[in-house]
CSV table of C-alpha atoms and ligand atoms in Angstrom, one decimal:
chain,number,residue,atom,x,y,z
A,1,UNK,CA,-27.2,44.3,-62.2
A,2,UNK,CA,-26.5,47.8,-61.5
A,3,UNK,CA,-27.8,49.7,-58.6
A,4,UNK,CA,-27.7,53.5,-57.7
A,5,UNK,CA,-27.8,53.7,-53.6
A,6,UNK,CA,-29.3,57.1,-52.4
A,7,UNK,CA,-28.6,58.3,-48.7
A,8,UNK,CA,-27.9,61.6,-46.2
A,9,UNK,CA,-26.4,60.2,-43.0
A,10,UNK,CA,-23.8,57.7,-41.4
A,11,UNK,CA,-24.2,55.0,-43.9
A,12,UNK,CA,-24.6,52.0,-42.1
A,13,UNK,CA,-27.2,50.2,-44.7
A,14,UNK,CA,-24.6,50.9,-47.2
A,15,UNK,CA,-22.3,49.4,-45.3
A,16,UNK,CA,-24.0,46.2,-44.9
A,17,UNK,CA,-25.0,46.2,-48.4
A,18,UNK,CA,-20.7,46.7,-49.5
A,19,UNK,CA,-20.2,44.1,-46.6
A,20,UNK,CA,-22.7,41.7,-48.4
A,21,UNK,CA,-20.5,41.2,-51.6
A,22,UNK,CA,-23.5,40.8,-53.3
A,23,UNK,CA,-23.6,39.7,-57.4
A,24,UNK,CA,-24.5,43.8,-58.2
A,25,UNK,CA,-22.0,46.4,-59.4
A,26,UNK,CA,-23.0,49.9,-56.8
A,27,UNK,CA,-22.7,52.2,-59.8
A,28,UNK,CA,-22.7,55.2,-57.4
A,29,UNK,CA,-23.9,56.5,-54.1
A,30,UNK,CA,-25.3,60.2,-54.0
A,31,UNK,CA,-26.2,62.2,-51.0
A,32,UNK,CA,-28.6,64.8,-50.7
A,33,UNK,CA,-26.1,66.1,-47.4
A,34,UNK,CA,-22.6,66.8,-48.5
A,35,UNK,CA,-21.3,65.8,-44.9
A,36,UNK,CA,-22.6,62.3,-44.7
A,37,UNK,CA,-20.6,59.9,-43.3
A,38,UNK,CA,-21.3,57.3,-46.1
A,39,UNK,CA,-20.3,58.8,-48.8
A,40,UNK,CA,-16.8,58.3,-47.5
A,41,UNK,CA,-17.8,54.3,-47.1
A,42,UNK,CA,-18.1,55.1,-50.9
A,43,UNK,CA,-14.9,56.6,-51.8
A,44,UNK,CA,-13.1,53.9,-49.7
A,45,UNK,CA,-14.2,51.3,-51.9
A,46,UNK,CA,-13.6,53.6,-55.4
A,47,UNK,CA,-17.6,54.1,-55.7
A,48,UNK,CA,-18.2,57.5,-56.9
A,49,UNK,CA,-19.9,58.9,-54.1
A,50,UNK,CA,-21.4,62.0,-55.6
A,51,UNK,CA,-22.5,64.8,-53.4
A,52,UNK,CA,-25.9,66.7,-54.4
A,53,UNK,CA,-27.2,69.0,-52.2
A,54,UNK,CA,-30.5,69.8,-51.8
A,55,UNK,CA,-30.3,73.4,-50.2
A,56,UNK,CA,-28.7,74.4,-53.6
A,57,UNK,CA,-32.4,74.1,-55.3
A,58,UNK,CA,-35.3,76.3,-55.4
A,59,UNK,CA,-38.0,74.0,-55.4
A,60,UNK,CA,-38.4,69.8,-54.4
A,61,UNK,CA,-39.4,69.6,-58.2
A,62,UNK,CA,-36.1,71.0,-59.2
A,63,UNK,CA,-33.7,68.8,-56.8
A,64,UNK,CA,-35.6,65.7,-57.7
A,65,UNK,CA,-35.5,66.3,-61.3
A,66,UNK,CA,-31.5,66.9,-61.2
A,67,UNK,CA,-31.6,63.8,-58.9
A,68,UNK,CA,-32.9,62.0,-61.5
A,69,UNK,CA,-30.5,63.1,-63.9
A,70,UNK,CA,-27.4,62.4,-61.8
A,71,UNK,CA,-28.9,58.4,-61.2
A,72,UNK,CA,-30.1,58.0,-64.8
A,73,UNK,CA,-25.9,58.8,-66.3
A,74,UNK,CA,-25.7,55.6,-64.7
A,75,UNK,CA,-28.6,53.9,-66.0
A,76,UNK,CA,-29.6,51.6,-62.9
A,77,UNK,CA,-31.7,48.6,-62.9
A,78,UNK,CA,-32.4,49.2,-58.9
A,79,UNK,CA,-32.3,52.4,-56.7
A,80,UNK,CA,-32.2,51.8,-53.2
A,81,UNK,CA,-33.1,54.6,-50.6
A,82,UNK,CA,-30.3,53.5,-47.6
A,83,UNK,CA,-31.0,55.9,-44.6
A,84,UNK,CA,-32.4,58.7,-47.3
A,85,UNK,CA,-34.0,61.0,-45.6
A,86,UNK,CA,-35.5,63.3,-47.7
A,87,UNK,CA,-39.4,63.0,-49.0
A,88,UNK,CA,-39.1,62.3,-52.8
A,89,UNK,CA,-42.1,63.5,-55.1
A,90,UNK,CA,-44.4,61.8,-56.7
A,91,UNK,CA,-42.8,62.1,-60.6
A,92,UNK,CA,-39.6,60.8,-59.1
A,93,UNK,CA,-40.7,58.0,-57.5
A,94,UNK,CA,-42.9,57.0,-61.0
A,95,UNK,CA,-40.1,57.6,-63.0
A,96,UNK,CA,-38.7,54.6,-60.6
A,97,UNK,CA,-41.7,52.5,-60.5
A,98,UNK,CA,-41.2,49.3,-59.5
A,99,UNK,CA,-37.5,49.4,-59.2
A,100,UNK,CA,-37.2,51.9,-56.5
A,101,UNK,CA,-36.9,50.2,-52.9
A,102,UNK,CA,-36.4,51.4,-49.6
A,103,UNK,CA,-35.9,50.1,-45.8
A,104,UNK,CA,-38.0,51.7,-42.7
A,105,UNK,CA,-37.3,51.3,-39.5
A,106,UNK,CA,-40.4,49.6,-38.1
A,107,UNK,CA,-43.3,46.5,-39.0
A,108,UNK,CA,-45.2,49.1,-41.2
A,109,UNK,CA,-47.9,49.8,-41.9
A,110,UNK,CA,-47.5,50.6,-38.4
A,111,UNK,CA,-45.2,53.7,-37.5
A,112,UNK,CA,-44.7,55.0,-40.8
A,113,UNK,CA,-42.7,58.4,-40.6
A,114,UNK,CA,-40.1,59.9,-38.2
A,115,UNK,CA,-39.3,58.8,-35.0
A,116,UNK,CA,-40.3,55.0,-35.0
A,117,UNK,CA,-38.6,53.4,-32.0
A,118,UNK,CA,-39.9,55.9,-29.3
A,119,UNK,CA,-43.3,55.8,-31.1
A,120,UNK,CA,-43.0,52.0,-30.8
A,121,UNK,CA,-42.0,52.5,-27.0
A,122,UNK,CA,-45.0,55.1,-26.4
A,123,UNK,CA,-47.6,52.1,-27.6
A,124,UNK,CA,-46.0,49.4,-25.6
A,125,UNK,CA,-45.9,46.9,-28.4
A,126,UNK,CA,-44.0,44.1,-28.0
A,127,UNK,CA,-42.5,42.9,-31.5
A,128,UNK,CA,-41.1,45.8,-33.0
A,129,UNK,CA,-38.7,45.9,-36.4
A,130,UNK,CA,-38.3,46.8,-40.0
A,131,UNK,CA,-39.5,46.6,-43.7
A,132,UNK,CA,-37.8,46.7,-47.0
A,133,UNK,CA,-40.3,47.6,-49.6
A,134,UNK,CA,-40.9,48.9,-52.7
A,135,UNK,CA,-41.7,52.8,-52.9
A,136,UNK,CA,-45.2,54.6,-54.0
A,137,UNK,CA,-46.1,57.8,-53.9
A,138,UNK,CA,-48.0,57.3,-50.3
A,139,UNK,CA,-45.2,57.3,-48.0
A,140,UNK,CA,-43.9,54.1,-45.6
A,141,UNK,CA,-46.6,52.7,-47.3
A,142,UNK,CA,-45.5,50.6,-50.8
A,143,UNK,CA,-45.5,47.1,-51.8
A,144,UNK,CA,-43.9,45.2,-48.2
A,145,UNK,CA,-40.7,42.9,-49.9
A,146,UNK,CA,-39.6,41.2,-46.2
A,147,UNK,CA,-39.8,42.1,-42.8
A,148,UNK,CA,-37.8,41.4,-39.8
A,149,UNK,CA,-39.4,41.7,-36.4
A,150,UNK,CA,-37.1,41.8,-32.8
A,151,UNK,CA,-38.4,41.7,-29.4
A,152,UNK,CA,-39.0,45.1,-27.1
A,153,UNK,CA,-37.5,44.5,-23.8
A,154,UNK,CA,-39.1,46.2,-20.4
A,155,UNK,CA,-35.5,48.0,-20.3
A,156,UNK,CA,-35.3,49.1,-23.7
A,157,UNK,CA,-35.0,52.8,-24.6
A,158,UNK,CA,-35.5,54.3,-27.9
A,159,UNK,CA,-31.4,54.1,-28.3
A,160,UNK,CA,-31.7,50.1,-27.4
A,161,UNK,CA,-34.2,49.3,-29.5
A,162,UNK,CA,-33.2,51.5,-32.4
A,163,UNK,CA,-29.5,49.4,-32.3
A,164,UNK,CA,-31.3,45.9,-32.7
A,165,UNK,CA,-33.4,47.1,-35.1
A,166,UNK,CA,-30.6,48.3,-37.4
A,167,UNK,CA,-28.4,45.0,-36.8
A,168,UNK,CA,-32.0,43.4,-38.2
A,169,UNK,CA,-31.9,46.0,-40.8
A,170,UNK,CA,-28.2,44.7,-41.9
A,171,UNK,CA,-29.3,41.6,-42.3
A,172,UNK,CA,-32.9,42.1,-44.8
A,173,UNK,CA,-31.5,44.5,-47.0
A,174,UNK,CA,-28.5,42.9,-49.1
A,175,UNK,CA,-31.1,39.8,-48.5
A,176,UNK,CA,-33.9,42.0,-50.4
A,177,UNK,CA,-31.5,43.3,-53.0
A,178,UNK,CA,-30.2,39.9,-53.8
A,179,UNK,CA,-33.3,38.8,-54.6
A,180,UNK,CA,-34.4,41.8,-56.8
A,181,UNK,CA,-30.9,41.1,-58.5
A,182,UNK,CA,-31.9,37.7,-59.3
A,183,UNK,CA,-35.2,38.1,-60.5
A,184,UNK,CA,-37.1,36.1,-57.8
A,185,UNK,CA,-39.1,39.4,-56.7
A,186,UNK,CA,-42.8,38.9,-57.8
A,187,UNK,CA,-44.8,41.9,-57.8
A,188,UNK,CA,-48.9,40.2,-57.7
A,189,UNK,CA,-51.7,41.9,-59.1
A,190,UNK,CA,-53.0,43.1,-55.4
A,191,UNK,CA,-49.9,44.7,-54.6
A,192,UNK,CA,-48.2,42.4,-52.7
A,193,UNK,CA,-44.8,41.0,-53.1
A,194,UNK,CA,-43.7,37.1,-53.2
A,195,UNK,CA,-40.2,35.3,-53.6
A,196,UNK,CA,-40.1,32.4,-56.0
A,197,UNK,CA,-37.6,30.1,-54.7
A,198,UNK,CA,-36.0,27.7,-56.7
A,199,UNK,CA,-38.9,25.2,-57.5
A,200,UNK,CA,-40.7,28.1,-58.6
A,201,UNK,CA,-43.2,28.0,-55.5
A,202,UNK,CA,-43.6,31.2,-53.7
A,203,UNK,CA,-43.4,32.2,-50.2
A,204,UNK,CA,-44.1,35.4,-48.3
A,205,UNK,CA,-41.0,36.3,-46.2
A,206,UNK,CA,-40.3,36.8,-42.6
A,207,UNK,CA,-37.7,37.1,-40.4
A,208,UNK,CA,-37.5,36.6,-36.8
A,209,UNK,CA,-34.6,38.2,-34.9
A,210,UNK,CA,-33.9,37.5,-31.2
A,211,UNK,CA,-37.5,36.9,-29.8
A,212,UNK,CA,-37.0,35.7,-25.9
B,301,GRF,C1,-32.1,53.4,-40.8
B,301,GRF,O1,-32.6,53.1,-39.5
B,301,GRF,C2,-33.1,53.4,-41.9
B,301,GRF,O2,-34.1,52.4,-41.7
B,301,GRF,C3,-33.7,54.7,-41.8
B,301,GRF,O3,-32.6,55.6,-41.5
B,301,GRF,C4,-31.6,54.9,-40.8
B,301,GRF,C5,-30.4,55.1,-41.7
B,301,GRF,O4,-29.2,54.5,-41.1
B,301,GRF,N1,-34.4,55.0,-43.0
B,301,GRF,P1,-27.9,54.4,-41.9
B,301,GRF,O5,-27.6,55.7,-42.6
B,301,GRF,O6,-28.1,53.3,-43.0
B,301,GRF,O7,-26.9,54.0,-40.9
């Protein structure tokens, strides 16, 4: 299966999805920010890592639509949104229907948007985490794949809680890939996402990090 990873910063999800060694051939990684870190992750590996900035564009419309025609040369079964943080419209995201995922940094639907971990704090919850899921139109807010929940400690500060959360990050997304790759994704009629396993029974997915 070929996938098409989209980001704009440091490139850590990337990382952990190179790391994972998973059954998928990365056909490229693009960045909407020439200076990200991952697209050097990229390179080191002999991925083309294909700058496309999205200052050089007059309108969202017109950087989506080259987008599109930068991801479609390679002609990807998945595109995965890795730390891309840019708000895609909504004719992108249909051309990708179904085969477009992305990871969030918290249990949505709570905390969709910026700033989740000293949102997170703010409330005082106590289970805190992230989602991989499957990208609509409504932002943070498509089909959920898996989620992996950590504790909040008394101590934590948005820093703290933002490194445990990524480490739980590393660990869903080559999972949530994998799965897409192997066809055990099932997209139901409501909306919501199961994993056939093996004896072709389906389970809804959840993983618990360090809870005390
Ligand atoms: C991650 O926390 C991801 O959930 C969010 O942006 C961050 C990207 O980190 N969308 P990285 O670039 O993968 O290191």
């Amino acid at each position: 299966m070929k996938l098409v990873v989209l980001i704009s910063g440091r490139g850590s999800n990337l990382q952990a999805i190179l790391d994972a060694q998973l059954p998928v051939e990365i056909a490229a990684v693009i960045s909407n920010r020439p200076d990200a870190a991952g697209l050097d992750l990229a390179r080191a590996r002999g991925i083309p890592a294909l700058p496309l900035d999205h200052k050089q564009y007059a309108s969202r419309e017109a950087f989506d639509n080259a987008l599109i025609e930068v991801i479609d040369r390679y002609q990807p079964e998945l595109v995965v949104l890795a730390g891309y943080l840019r708000i895609l419209g909504d004719s992108f995201v249909m051309h990708y229907a179904g085969r477009l995922m992305n990871i969030h940094p918290s249990l949505l639907p709570s905390f969709p948007g910026l700033d989740t971990h000293a949102r997170a704090l703010a409330e005082g919850v106590k289970i805190h985490g992230c989602t991989v899921h499957f990208v609509t139109p409504m932002l943070d807010h498509g089909p959920i794949i898996v989620q992996a929940a950590v504790a909040v400690h008394s101590n934590d500060t948005a820093a703290t809680l933002a490194a445990r959360v990524l480490a739980a990050e590393h660990r869903v997304y080559p999972k949530a890939i994998a799965w897409f790759a192997q066809g055990r994704l099932l997209l139901l009629d409501n909306g919501q996402v199961n994993l056939r396993d093996d004896s072709g029974s389906e389970q809804t997915l959840f993983i618990s990090g360090s809870l005390p």
